[in-house]
XYZ file of C-alpha atoms in Angstrom:
294
model
C 109.736 83.777 78.403
C 110.646 87.315 79.307
C 108.401 87.202 82.434
C 109.703 83.805 83.523
C 113.321 85.120 83.233
C 112.309 88.122 85.289
C 110.746 86.141 88.127
C 114.006 83.672 88.322
C 116.182 86.903 88.644
C 113.927 88.258 91.499
C 112.939 85.299 93.385
C 116.171 84.962 95.324
C 115.633 88.440 96.792
C 111.777 88.022 97.443
C 110.489 87.599 101.226
C 107.196 85.919 101.323
C 104.562 85.475 104.048
C 101.340 86.174 105.511
C 101.504 89.348 107.367
C 99.217 89.728 110.265
C 100.673 92.945 111.425
C 99.806 94.593 108.047
C 96.137 93.390 108.451
C 95.968 94.917 111.949
C 97.471 98.248 110.859
C 94.768 98.520 108.014
C 91.973 97.834 110.382
C 93.397 100.366 112.828
C 93.701 102.921 110.099
C 90.179 102.257 108.805
C 88.853 102.742 112.172
C 90.800 106.019 112.796
C 89.009 107.406 109.854
C 85.898 107.820 111.875
C 87.438 110.015 114.559
C 89.696 112.153 112.134
C 89.460 115.927 112.179
C 90.596 117.466 109.066
C 91.993 121.080 108.958
C 91.173 123.380 106.006
C 94.243 122.664 104.269
C 93.656 119.068 104.341
C 96.452 117.891 106.620
C 98.381 119.142 109.644
C 101.774 120.588 109.114
C 104.298 118.102 110.685
C 106.614 121.040 111.319
C 104.187 122.490 113.875
C 104.568 119.474 116.081
C 108.257 118.366 115.852
C 108.051 116.496 112.580
C 109.675 116.640 109.349
C 109.327 116.632 105.504
C 112.522 114.532 105.181
C 112.655 110.834 105.827
C 115.085 109.127 108.267
C 117.233 106.462 106.577
C 119.398 103.888 108.516
C 122.500 104.193 106.561
C 123.405 106.860 104.040
C 126.721 108.327 102.981
C 127.459 110.483 104.472
C 125.110 109.610 107.429
C 122.159 111.599 108.479
C 120.625 112.307 104.950
C 116.977 111.741 104.111
C 114.436 111.885 101.180
C 111.814 114.354 100.523
C 108.344 113.824 101.244
C 107.108 115.672 98.350
C 103.434 114.888 97.525
C 100.415 114.676 99.927
C 96.984 113.203 99.166
C 94.687 115.652 101.286
C 92.365 114.543 103.985
C 89.706 116.530 102.193
C 89.683 113.825 99.515
C 86.770 111.325 99.515
C 87.064 109.170 102.316
C 86.981 105.874 100.367
C 90.372 106.846 98.823
C 91.799 107.452 102.338
C 91.334 103.792 103.067
C 94.403 101.583 102.468
C 92.503 98.960 100.283
C 92.536 97.729 96.877
C 88.674 97.566 96.725
C 85.854 99.908 96.801
C 87.916 102.513 95.134
C 90.410 102.656 97.773
C 93.970 104.166 98.143
C 95.721 101.146 96.221
C 93.169 101.253 93.407
C 93.762 105.037 93.123
C 97.455 104.270 92.856
C 96.644 101.724 90.070
C 94.891 104.483 88.146
C 98.141 106.372 88.071
C 100.117 103.424 86.828
C 101.490 102.330 90.175
C 101.097 98.882 91.989
C 102.388 97.106 95.109
C 105.802 95.619 95.443
C 106.580 92.394 93.227
C 105.087 89.357 94.224
C 104.532 90.553 97.767
C 108.348 91.221 98.373
C 109.170 93.516 101.146
C 111.434 96.464 100.905
C 114.731 95.606 102.593
C 115.766 99.189 103.513
C 112.997 101.125 105.348
C 112.765 104.753 105.576
C 110.928 106.523 108.508
C 109.276 109.888 108.894
C 107.709 111.817 111.803
C 104.363 113.320 110.576
C 103.884 115.287 113.763
C 100.821 113.131 114.631
C 102.008 111.752 117.980
C 103.359 108.565 116.466
C 106.943 109.677 116.049
C 109.060 108.125 113.473
C 107.226 105.222 111.610
C 108.628 103.275 108.722
C 106.648 103.508 105.377
C 103.264 101.863 105.134
C 104.408 100.411 101.750
C 106.630 101.060 98.825
C 104.710 101.414 95.482
C 106.287 101.070 92.099
C 105.489 102.014 88.588
C 103.877 98.897 86.943
C 104.711 99.409 83.386
C 101.199 98.782 82.334
C 100.984 95.420 84.139
C 99.536 95.783 87.722
C 100.346 91.927 88.435
C 103.997 91.705 87.411
C 105.084 95.135 85.966
C 106.462 96.215 89.519
C 109.126 93.107 89.117
C 110.115 94.929 85.962
C 110.585 98.336 87.770
C 112.656 96.506 90.437
C 115.118 95.226 87.887
C 115.067 98.115 85.392
C 114.336 101.018 87.714
C 111.771 103.670 87.344
C 109.437 105.768 89.475
C 108.270 104.575 92.957
C 107.278 106.086 96.271
C 106.894 105.293 99.912
C 103.802 106.477 101.793
C 102.533 107.154 105.462
C 99.328 108.097 106.858
C 98.748 110.874 109.235
C 96.343 109.315 111.862
C 97.994 109.711 115.140
C 96.471 110.917 118.168
C 97.642 114.519 117.912
C 96.940 115.009 114.309
C 94.463 112.619 112.664
C 93.832 114.081 109.210
C 93.934 110.777 107.325
C 96.139 112.573 104.717
C 98.671 110.341 102.761
C 102.258 111.567 102.715
C 104.405 110.314 99.940
C 108.051 110.427 99.223
C 108.361 110.096 95.252
C 111.535 109.540 93.630
C 112.815 108.094 90.147
C 115.509 105.328 90.663
C 118.163 103.700 88.604
C 118.235 99.888 87.705
C 118.996 97.376 90.559
C 122.478 96.821 88.963
C 123.195 100.626 89.852
C 122.037 100.025 93.593
C 118.762 102.142 92.791
C 120.480 105.333 92.987
C 118.258 108.329 92.168
C 118.503 109.857 88.732
C 119.612 113.517 88.162
C 116.737 115.758 89.296
C 115.014 112.462 90.247
C 113.032 113.769 93.212
C 111.333 116.769 91.542
C 110.972 114.710 88.246
C 109.280 111.792 90.031
C 106.698 113.871 91.923
C 105.667 115.149 88.691
C 105.664 111.905 86.643
C 103.289 110.589 89.288
C 101.118 113.282 87.880
C 101.830 112.383 83.783
C 101.305 108.834 82.570
C 104.758 107.341 81.511
C 103.369 106.344 78.184
C 104.547 107.018 74.685
C 102.952 110.562 75.080
C 105.389 111.178 78.082
C 108.454 109.187 76.819
C 109.529 112.462 74.915
C 108.925 115.002 77.638
C 111.565 117.520 78.581
C 114.327 116.666 80.971
C 112.754 118.896 83.575
C 109.201 118.085 83.679
C 107.168 117.176 86.786
C 106.269 113.518 85.985
C 104.109 112.119 88.815
C 101.575 115.081 88.416
C 101.591 114.587 84.701
C 100.464 111.007 85.093
C 97.173 112.699 86.293
C 97.165 115.677 83.997
C 98.457 113.898 80.872
C 100.763 116.975 80.217
C 104.200 118.111 80.795
C 104.738 119.901 84.202
C 107.728 122.149 83.936
C 109.655 121.895 87.111
C 111.786 124.926 86.667
C 109.179 127.380 86.232
C 106.738 126.259 89.148
C 105.580 128.854 91.616
C 103.704 128.644 94.997
C 100.015 127.995 94.475
C 100.390 126.710 90.769
C 97.336 124.460 90.095
C 96.470 121.449 87.788
C 93.812 118.950 87.437
C 93.271 115.638 85.803
C 91.132 112.453 85.610
C 92.485 108.827 85.916
C 90.635 105.594 86.273
C 91.150 101.804 87.260
C 88.851 98.707 87.724
C 85.594 100.807 87.010
C 86.474 103.705 89.297
C 87.150 107.159 87.997
C 89.205 109.840 90.085
C 89.293 113.660 89.678
C 92.406 115.024 91.337
C 92.724 118.722 91.864
C 96.690 119.504 92.472
C 97.977 122.421 94.331
C 101.818 123.197 94.428
C 102.847 124.625 97.900
C 106.145 125.989 98.941
C 107.509 126.649 102.455
C 106.943 122.972 103.757
C 109.929 121.315 102.142
C 113.204 123.146 101.982
C 114.531 124.079 98.643
C 118.200 122.783 99.201
C 120.639 119.974 98.690
C 121.740 119.950 102.179
C 120.966 116.735 103.969
C 119.489 115.303 100.961
C 120.179 111.630 100.012
C 122.257 111.266 96.692
C 122.584 115.021 96.674
C 125.898 115.102 94.740
C 124.188 113.194 91.761
C 120.903 114.509 91.975
C 121.413 118.141 91.981
C 121.926 119.221 88.379
C 123.100 122.667 86.539
C 123.724 124.335 89.760
C 120.099 123.717 91.080
C 119.231 122.205 94.242
C 118.438 118.330 94.729
C 114.979 119.384 96.052
C 113.158 122.403 94.669
C 110.893 123.026 97.792
C 107.723 122.211 96.351
C 105.093 119.895 97.743
C 102.190 118.664 95.427
C 98.887 118.618 97.393
C 96.250 116.294 95.687
C 92.435 116.558 96.548
C 90.918 113.421 95.062
C 87.232 112.809 94.376
C 85.510 109.560 92.838
C 83.508 110.757 89.867
C 82.368 107.408 88.584
C 81.849 103.790 90.245
C 81.356 100.500 88.530
C 77.595 99.420 88.701
C 78.158 96.920 91.299
C 80.177 98.831 93.693
């Protein structure tokens, strides 16, 4: 009954349709893997070629604010993970291992955000929006859309000037739909870390200033307030017979430590601290176990 009610609430805002463009883009991205060149750090720094670690949003108050690209899946990860696919242990399956799934019932995000990864493509809208699935990969993201929670947009660095294949992610924790999906206090830093701690009973009591996304992977509380450059963690996750090992490195100097120009900065910044702490989490992901038939 609860699922039926949830679907009824969502149906008026859903946009359905077979998207040939998405299929074409996925094929193009898969073919680009064969020609990619990965620098030692696993990605090309967008700042070196006119790019940015802040998104561009069509309408903000005031205008011109963006959201932080605060997590990167390195191009040094296993190649299968860099393919935007739900099968063969691909990127979408890795996201599922972290507790995240695609938009509810195939709906499309109404407000896009663009980012310039310095790869020669200029500003591009997100590849997709991925939401916390509350333990239900099929319908759980419908609940996230209504109740709020962790979510992220991602882009793939695969342009002619910088084809690393790395996945750039803008992770944030949003309030319920009734509150216009505003971002919770400290919600950019916390969301990055909740991607790395599973939002289970274990994590429901974690400290207010814990890094959640990374905690999904490590199954531990990541203290955002005491992070430093080159802090490392690691952890293991699994989904649909695939097991992934993720090595995590926190890096400063890419994303500014600031509230200036950050979307929702008046409510996200707390206790005199900036809305964005300046750290980017770099994930290098390897497949350590596959199902027998893969």
